Amino acid sequence: MYHLGIDLGSSSVKVALVDADSGKKIISLHEPPNEMEIIAINPDWAEQDPNMWWTHVCNAIKRVTVEADVNVSEIKNIGISYQMHGLVIVDESGNPLRNSIIWCDSRAVEIGRKALQDLGQDLCGTHMLNAPGNFTASKLKWVIDNEPETYKNTYKFMLPGDFIAYKLTGKMATTKNGLSEGILWDYKKDDVATDLLDYYGIDKNLVPEIVENFTNQGTVNVQGSKETGLAEGVQVTYRSGDQPNNALSLNIFNPGEVAATGGTSGVVYAVSNNLKPQEISKVNHFAHVNYTASEPVIGTLLNINGAGIQYRWLRNNCGNDSYDVMNDKASKIEVGSNGVVIIPFGNGAERMLENKNVGTHILNLNLNQHNNAHLYRASLEGIAFSFVYGVEILKKDIGEIKVIRAGNDNLFRSEIFSNTVATLIDHDIEIYNTTGAVGAARAAGLTDGDFEKFGENITKNDHVMTYKPLQDKAAYQAAYTTWKNELEMILKHK
Ligand SMILES: Nc1ncnc2c1ncn2[C@@H]1O[C@H](COP(=O)(O)OP(=O)(O)O)[C@@H](O)[C@H]1O
Ligand SMILES: O=C(CO)[C@@H](O)[C@H](O)COP(=O)(O)O
């Protein structure tokens, strides 16, 4: 038997199949072959069509079963990982009423800022563990204010992964974890955050049914079966935002353990039991996959909206080299990129920079000296520096870091990126042979609640290598100082 994992990213949908007993990966692939578009009709906006996600999910599932040559009757459970904080609104028939306003959309920043002022730091911090920010609840308030007709026709709102689960099963549902991503979970009351709902004037009936993770959340229905080729009756047993899911995939469940990833966005995600966070805007706090009200496990999340999307932009606009070729060219350039500095970002408001939208900056380019290899190295370094800058903020909130793990995926496949981060934060980074889709597939089999056994298998089987901080740090530190000075100068004028 097999479990199927779906990871709905911002750049593509990844689907993986694992053996149900051993957790071994059978196949993993992504759709579409080229990365998905993020629609930005206004500079601060970012949208994607939920039906486009679904088309790619269906195509990827069909390819998986054909290419792995498995009989669909052998697929037991489904796990879903998804880009976090997005807003999907549907009518009573489940049709999306507009494009999804996705995680990196900044239109609701001012709405969230005012809500924090009006509700107060204390209420937001102790009940929701976060400022409302421009997360799902604030995005829905933007719809109320700007698209009243659409809001009037809204039957339910969901997170992106809830929509995929709905398309598979016909059941509209969400999770506590999902609501926490929208700043819609009240940890003190162990209930939906009615203080924020009421403040925004959001009708509580729009919140779908809440289902528990690691249990049967719904089964593939006739329509879901027809569109994906899966057998009717297959159970969806897990769903999670992609960052908590990345942590689960890396056996990060306990306080002091940290997961990192460098996809479109970059994230450092630290687990704790802290229900009284110091910082509620620059870093965020969400219910981890194993959160329960009696044993609250919280993921403290440092996010860089514009991380891998920076490198991707260079790839698309600077010669179309493959990432491997770009990494190779960058490795020929010395640390510090011969003075070229890239401030990444450029993908909406940055939470760690108090929701300022600073844009990407390419600095000190000498047209007689520098070529695309300098840009590639400066991009990898600039993104790595933004991680280091973020970890300095995160550390104030989380205390001691025991272990940091990342999958051998996305930016962590670049030695320059990984060495720069490890050296400057002065911590080992353990690299594991796993991805979000594989993790979600394995989590679909975690219905016995044995997190320890689940984690042991990952540690035993998947560890590939460890990036150790380099001894000779001086050049890295000098380049980081230059980068930080440039950033701080830019921030002064924002
Ligand atoms: N071999 C590689 N070396 C360095 N960076 C890479 C490599 N492959 C992918 N990336 C980076 O990872 C990003 C995609 O990461 P991914 O986790 O698939 O994104 P998402 O979850 O946002 O869909 C790319 O935009 C690119 O910046
Ligand atoms: O907003 C966050 C985390 O808080 C992002 O990490 C999104 O969850 C999207 O991730 P990717 O598309 O980069 O995987």
PDB file of N, CA and C and ligand atoms in Angstrom, residues 9-11 82-85 103 242-243 263-265 267 286 301 303 305 351, ligand 2:
ATOM      1  N   GLY A   9       2.731  24.466  -3.563  1.00  0.00           N
ATOM      2  CA  GLY A   9       3.648  25.594  -3.357  1.00  0.00           C
ATOM      3  C   GLY A   9       3.176  26.804  -4.136  1.00  0.00           C
ATOM      4  N   SER A  10       3.954  27.871  -4.099  1.00  0.00           N
ATOM      5  CA  SER A  10       3.610  29.061  -4.889  1.00  0.00           C
ATOM      6  C   SER A  10       4.144  28.915  -6.298  1.00  0.00           C
ATOM      7  N   SER A  11       5.219  28.110  -6.450  1.00  0.00           N
ATOM      8  CA  SER A  11       5.805  28.007  -7.779  1.00  0.00           C
ATOM      9  C   SER A  11       5.360  26.741  -8.505  1.00  0.00           C
ATOM     10  N   TYR A  82       0.444  22.953   2.093  1.00  0.00           N
ATOM     11  CA  TYR A  82       0.022  24.054   1.214  1.00  0.00           C
ATOM     12  C   TYR A  82       0.653  25.371   1.610  1.00  0.00           C
ATOM     13  N   GLN A  83       0.777  26.270   0.613  1.00  0.00           N
ATOM     14  CA  GLN A  83       1.228  27.642   0.868  1.00  0.00           C
ATOM     15  C   GLN A  83       0.270  28.271   1.878  1.00  0.00           C
ATOM     16  N   MET A  84       0.844  28.904   2.904  1.00  0.00           N
ATOM     17  CA  MET A  84       0.037  29.314   4.057  1.00  0.00           C
ATOM     18  C   MET A  84      -0.680  30.665   3.835  1.00  0.00           C
ATOM     19  N   HIS A  85      -1.583  30.977   4.729  1.00  0.00           N
ATOM     20  CA  HIS A  85      -2.199  32.318   4.909  1.00  0.00           C
ATOM     21  C   HIS A  85      -3.056  32.829   3.752  1.00  0.00           C
ATOM     22  N   TRP A 103      -0.444  34.410   0.250  1.00  0.00           N
ATOM     23  CA  TRP A 103       0.354  34.785   1.419  1.00  0.00           C
ATOM     24  C   TRP A 103       1.172  36.051   1.242  1.00  0.00           C
ATOM     25  N   ASP A 242       2.649  24.768   4.687  1.00  0.00           N
ATOM     26  CA  ASP A 242       3.891  24.139   4.218  1.00  0.00           C
ATOM     27  C   ASP A 242       5.052  24.282   5.194  1.00  0.00           C
ATOM     28  N   GLN A 243       5.031  25.283   6.060  1.00  0.00           N
ATOM     29  CA  GLN A 243       6.165  25.430   6.984  1.00  0.00           C
ATOM     30  C   GLN A 243       6.069  24.466   8.171  1.00  0.00           C
ATOM     31  N   GLY A 263      12.459  28.313  -0.322  1.00  0.00           N
ATOM     32  CA  GLY A 263      11.677  28.240  -1.559  1.00  0.00           C
ATOM     33  C   GLY A 263      11.430  29.648  -2.069  1.00  0.00           C
ATOM     34  N   THR A 264      10.277  29.876  -2.696  1.00  0.00           N
ATOM     35  CA  THR A 264       9.904  31.237  -3.103  1.00  0.00           C
ATOM     36  C   THR A 264      10.149  32.170  -1.920  1.00  0.00           C
ATOM     37  N   SER A 265       9.601  31.763  -0.770  1.00  0.00           N
ATOM     38  CA  SER A 265       9.896  32.473   0.482  1.00  0.00           C
ATOM     39  C   SER A 265      10.978  31.686   1.222  1.00  0.00           C
ATOM     40  N   VAL A 267      12.179  30.551   5.132  1.00  0.00           N
ATOM     41  CA  VAL A 267      11.597  30.452   6.466  1.00  0.00           C
ATOM     42  C   VAL A 267      12.549  29.760   7.426  1.00  0.00           C
ATOM     43  N   PHE A 286       2.406  30.033  15.212  1.00  0.00           N
ATOM     44  CA  PHE A 286       1.281  29.251  14.708  1.00  0.00           C
ATOM     45  C   PHE A 286       1.211  27.903  15.426  1.00  0.00           C
ATOM     46  N   LEU A 301       7.753  31.493  13.607  1.00  0.00           N
ATOM     47  CA  LEU A 301       8.120  31.498  12.189  1.00  0.00           C
ATOM     48  C   LEU A 301       8.708  32.847  11.768  1.00  0.00           C
ATOM     49  N   ASN A 303       9.854  34.744   8.533  1.00  0.00           N
ATOM     50  CA  ASN A 303       9.584  34.593   7.113  1.00  0.00           C
ATOM     51  C   ASN A 303      10.285  35.682   6.299  1.00  0.00           C
ATOM     52  N   ASN A 305       9.633  36.961   2.655  1.00  0.00           N
ATOM     53  CA  ASN A 305       8.751  36.793   1.481  1.00  0.00           C
ATOM     54  C   ASN A 305       9.546  36.621   0.195  1.00  0.00           C
ATOM     55  N   ARG A 351       7.549  40.892   6.722  1.00  0.00           N
ATOM     56  CA  ARG A 351       7.129  40.897   8.126  1.00  0.00           C
ATOM     57  C   ARG A 351       8.273  41.306   9.046  1.00  0.00           C
TER      58      ARG A 351
HETATM   59  O1  LIG B   2       3.993  32.842   4.276  1.00  0.00           O
HETATM   60  C1  LIG B   2       4.704  31.867   4.415  1.00  0.00           C
HETATM   61  C2  LIG B   2       5.016  31.323   5.735  1.00  0.00           C
HETATM   62  O2  LIG B   2       4.529  32.092   6.796  1.00  0.00           O
HETATM   63  C3  LIG B   2       5.239  31.191   3.194  1.00  0.00           C
HETATM   64  O3  LIG B   2       6.277  30.333   3.525  1.00  0.00           O
HETATM   65  C4  LIG B   2       4.149  30.483   2.456  1.00  0.00           C
HETATM   66  O4  LIG B   2       3.728  29.392   3.235  1.00  0.00           O
HETATM   67  C5  LIG B   2       4.531  30.071   1.046  1.00  0.00           C
HETATM   68  O5  LIG B   2       5.628  29.276   0.936  1.00  0.00           O
HETATM   69  P1  LIG B   2       6.384  28.832  -0.414  1.00  0.00           P
HETATM   70  O6  LIG B   2       5.468  28.985  -1.536  1.00  0.00           O
HETATM   71  O7  LIG B   2       7.610  29.682  -0.497  1.00  0.00           O
HETATM   72  O8  LIG B   2       6.735  27.403  -0.185  1.00  0.00           O
END
